[in-house]
CSV table of C-alpha atoms in Angstrom, one decimal:
chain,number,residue,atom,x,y,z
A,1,UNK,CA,69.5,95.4,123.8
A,2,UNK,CA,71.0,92.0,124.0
A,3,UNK,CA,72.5,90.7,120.2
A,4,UNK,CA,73.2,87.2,119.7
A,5,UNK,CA,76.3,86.2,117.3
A,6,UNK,CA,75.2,84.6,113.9
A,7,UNK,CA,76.2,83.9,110.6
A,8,UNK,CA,75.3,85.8,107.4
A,9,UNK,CA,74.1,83.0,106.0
A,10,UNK,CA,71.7,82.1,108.8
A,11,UNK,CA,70.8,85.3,109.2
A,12,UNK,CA,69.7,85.8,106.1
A,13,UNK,CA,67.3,82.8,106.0
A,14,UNK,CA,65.9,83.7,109.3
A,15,UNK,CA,65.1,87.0,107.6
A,16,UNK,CA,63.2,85.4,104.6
A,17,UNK,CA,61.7,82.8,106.8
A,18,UNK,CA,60.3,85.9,109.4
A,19,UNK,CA,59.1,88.0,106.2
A,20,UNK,CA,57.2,85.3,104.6
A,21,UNK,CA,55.0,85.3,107.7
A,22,UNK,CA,54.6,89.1,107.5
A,23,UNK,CA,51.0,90.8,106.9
A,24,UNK,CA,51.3,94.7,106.6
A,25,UNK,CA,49.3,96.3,109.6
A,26,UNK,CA,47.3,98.7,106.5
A,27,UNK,CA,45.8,95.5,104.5
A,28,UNK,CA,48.1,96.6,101.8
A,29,UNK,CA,48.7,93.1,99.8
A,30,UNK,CA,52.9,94.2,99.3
A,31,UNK,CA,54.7,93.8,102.5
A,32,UNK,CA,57.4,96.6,102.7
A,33,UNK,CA,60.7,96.5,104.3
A,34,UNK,CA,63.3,98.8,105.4
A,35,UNK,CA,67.3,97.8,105.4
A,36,UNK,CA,68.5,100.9,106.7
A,37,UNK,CA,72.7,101.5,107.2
A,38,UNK,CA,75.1,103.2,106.1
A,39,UNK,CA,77.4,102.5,102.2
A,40,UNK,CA,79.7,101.2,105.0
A,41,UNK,CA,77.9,98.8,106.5
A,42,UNK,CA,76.2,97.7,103.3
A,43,UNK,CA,72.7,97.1,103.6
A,44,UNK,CA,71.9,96.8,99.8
A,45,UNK,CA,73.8,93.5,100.1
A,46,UNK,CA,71.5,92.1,102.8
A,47,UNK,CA,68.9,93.2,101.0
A,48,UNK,CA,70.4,91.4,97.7
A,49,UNK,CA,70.7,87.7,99.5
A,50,UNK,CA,67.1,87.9,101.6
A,51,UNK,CA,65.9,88.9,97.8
A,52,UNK,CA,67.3,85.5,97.1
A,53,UNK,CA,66.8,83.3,100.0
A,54,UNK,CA,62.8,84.9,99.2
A,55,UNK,CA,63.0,83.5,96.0
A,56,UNK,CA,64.4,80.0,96.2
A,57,UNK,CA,61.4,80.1,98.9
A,58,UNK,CA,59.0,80.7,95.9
A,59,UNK,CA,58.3,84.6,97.2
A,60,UNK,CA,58.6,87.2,94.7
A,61,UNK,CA,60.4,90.5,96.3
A,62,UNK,CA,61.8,93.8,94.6
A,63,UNK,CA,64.6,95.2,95.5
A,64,UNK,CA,64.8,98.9,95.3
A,65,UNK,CA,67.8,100.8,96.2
A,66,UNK,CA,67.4,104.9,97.4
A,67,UNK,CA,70.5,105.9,95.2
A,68,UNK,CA,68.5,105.5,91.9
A,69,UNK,CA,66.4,108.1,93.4
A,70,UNK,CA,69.0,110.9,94.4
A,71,UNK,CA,67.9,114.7,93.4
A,72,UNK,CA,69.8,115.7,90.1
A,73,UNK,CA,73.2,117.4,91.2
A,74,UNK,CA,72.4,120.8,90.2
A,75,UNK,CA,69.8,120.2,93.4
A,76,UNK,CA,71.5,118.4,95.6
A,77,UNK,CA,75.2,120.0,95.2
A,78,UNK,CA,73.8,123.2,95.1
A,79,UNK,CA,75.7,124.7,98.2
A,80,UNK,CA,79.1,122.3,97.6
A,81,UNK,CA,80.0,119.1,97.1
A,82,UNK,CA,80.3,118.1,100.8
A,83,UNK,CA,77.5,120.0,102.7
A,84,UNK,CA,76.3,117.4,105.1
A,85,UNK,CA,73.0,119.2,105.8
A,86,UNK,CA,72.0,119.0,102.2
A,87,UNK,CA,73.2,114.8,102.4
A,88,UNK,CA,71.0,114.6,105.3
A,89,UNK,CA,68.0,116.8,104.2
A,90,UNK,CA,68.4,116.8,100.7
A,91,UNK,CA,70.1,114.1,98.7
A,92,UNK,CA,67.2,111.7,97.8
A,93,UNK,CA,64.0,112.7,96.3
A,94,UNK,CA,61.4,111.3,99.0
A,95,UNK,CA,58.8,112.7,96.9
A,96,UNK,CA,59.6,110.4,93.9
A,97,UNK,CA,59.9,107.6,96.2
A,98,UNK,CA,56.4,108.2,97.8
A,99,UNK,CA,54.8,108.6,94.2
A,100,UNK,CA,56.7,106.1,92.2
A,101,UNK,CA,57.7,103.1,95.0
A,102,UNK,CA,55.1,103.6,98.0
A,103,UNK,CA,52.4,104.8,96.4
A,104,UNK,CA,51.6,101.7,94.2
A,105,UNK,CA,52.0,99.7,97.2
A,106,UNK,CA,49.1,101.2,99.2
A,107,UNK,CA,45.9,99.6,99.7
A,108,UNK,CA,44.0,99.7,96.9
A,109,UNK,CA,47.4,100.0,94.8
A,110,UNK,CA,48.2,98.8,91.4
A,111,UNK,CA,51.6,97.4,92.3
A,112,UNK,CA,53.7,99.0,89.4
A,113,UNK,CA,56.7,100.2,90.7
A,114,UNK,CA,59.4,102.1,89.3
A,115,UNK,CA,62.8,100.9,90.3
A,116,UNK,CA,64.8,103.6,90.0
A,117,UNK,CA,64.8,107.2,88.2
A,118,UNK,CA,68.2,108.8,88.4
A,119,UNK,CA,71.7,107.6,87.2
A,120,UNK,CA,73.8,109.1,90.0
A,121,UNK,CA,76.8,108.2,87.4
A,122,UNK,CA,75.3,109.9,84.7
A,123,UNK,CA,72.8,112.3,86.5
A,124,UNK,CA,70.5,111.4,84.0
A,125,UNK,CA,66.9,109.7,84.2
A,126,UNK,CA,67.3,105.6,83.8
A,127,UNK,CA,64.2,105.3,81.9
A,128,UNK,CA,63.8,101.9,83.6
A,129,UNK,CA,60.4,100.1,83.1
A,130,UNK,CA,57.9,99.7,85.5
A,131,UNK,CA,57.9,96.8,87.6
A,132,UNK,CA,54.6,94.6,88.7
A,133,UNK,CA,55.0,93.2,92.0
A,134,UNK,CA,52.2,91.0,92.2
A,135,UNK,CA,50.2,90.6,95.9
A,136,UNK,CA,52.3,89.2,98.1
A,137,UNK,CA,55.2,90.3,96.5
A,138,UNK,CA,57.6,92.2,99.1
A,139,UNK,CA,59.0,95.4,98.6
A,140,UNK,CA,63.1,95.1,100.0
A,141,UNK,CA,64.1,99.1,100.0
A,142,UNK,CA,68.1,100.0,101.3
A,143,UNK,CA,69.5,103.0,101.9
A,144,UNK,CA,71.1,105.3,104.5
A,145,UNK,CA,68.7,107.5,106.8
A,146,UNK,CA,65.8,105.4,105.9
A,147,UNK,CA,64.0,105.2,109.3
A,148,UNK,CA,64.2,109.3,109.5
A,149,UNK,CA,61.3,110.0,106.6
A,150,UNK,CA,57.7,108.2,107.9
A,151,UNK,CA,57.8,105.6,105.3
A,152,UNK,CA,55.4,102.8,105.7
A,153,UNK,CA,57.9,99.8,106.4
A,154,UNK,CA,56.1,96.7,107.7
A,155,UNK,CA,59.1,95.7,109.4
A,156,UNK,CA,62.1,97.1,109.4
A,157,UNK,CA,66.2,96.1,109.6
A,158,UNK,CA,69.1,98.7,110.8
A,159,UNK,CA,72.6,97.5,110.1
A,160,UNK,CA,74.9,99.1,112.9
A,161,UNK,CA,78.1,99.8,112.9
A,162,UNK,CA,80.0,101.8,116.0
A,163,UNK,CA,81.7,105.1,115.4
A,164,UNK,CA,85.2,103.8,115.1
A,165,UNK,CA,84.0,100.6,112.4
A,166,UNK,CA,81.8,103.3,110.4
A,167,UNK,CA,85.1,105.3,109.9
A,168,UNK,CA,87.3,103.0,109.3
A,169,UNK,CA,84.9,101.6,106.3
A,170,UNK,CA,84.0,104.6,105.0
A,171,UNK,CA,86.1,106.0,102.3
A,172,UNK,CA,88.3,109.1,103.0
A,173,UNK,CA,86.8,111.1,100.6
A,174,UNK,CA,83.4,110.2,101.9
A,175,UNK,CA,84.2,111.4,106.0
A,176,UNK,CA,82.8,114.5,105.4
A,177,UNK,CA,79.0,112.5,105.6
A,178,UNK,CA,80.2,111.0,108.8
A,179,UNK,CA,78.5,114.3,110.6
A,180,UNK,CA,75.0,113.3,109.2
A,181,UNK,CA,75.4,109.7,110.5
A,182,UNK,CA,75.9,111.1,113.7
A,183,UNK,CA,72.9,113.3,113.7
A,184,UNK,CA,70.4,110.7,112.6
A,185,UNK,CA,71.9,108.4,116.0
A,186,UNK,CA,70.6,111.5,117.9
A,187,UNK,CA,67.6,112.6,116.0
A,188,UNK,CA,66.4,109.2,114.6
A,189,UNK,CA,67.6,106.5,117.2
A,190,UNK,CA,68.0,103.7,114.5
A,191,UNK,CA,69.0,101.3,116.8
A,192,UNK,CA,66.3,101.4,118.9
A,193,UNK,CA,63.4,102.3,116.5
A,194,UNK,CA,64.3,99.2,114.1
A,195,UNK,CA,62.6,95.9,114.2
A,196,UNK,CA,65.4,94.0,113.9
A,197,UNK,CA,68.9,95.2,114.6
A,198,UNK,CA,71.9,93.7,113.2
A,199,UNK,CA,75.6,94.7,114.5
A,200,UNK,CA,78.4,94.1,111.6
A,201,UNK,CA,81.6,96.2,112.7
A,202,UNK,CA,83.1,92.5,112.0
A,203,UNK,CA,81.9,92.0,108.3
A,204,UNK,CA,82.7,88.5,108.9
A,205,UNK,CA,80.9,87.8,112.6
A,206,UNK,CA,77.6,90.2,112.6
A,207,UNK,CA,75.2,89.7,115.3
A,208,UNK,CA,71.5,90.4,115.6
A,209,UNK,CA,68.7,91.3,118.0
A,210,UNK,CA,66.4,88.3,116.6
């Protein structure tokens, strides 16, 4: 796939300006977007600044991030603090995210989504409030190993980063997930199943598919 050079900034308003056109294929009235990627290659901050550039557009949008919705630890560090088939498999509570965040988005939805339920600090529940995205309003979820799990994403972003940039800006003591990254590439093909792909192993000169 051929990626053209662009800045963040005009990336970013290319984003909003695509996503205000965007009419979810169900006839649910909440588009929902994917920005899929690694902590390294930081996709809740893309998701942050289209969340923005939406806004100064008049377009309400949500953004929900998949760490408030981790399992409690005694779940998800249940065989060891480093098992990378528990981070791929096991980690985030897709079941809270279908009933809390997708759900209300469906056709026929009331809109009220919940934000967040787990303090991974803390590992207790956030008791956040409910949130009404009213129609229209879009739905920006990040995460790692988004595009592995049949969500409904109306369009959906992959930030990419090559084997050598995804080390390098990932934490030491967080190499050991580096396996699962890996794994989704073979399993999952991010980079090819993603609507729009955007390359940032230079954090300061990404590029994107368009």
């Amino acid at each position: 796939m051929r990626l053209e050079a662009i800045t963040w900034d005009r990336l970013v308003d290319r984003l909003a300006e695509r996503l205000l056109g965007l009419k979810p294929a169900d006839g649910s009235p909440w588009p929902r977007i994917a920005f899929d990627g690694a902590p390294a290659a930081a996709p809740g901050d893309l998701a942050a600044r289209v969340h923005e550039s939406l806004r100064i557009r008049g377009r309400p949008s949500l953004v929900v991030g998949t760490g408030g919705f981790l399992r409690p630890a005694s779940v998800r560090l249940e065989h060891g603090h480093q098992d990378v088939d528990a981070y791929y498999d096991g980690w985030f509570d897709t079941g809270a995210l279908w009933r809390e965040v997708f759900g209300p988005l469906e056709p026929g939805g009331d809109g009220r989504v919940l934000p967040d339920l787990l303090d991974p600090v803390t590992d207790r529940a956030t008791r956040s409030p409910y949130v009404q995205l009213p129609p229209g309003g879009l739905l920006l979820l990040h995460g790692p190993l988004l595009l592995r799990h049949w969500f409904p994403f109306d369009l959906s972003v992959h930030l990419l980063l090559s084997p050598g940039a995804l080390r390098r800006r990932t934490p030491q003591a967080e190499h050991w997930t580096l396996p699962a990254f890996e794994r989704y590439e073979d399993e999952t093909d991010p980079a090819g199943t993603a609507d729009v792909l955007v390359r940032a192993d230079d954090p300061r000169r990404p590029a994107w598919s368009g």
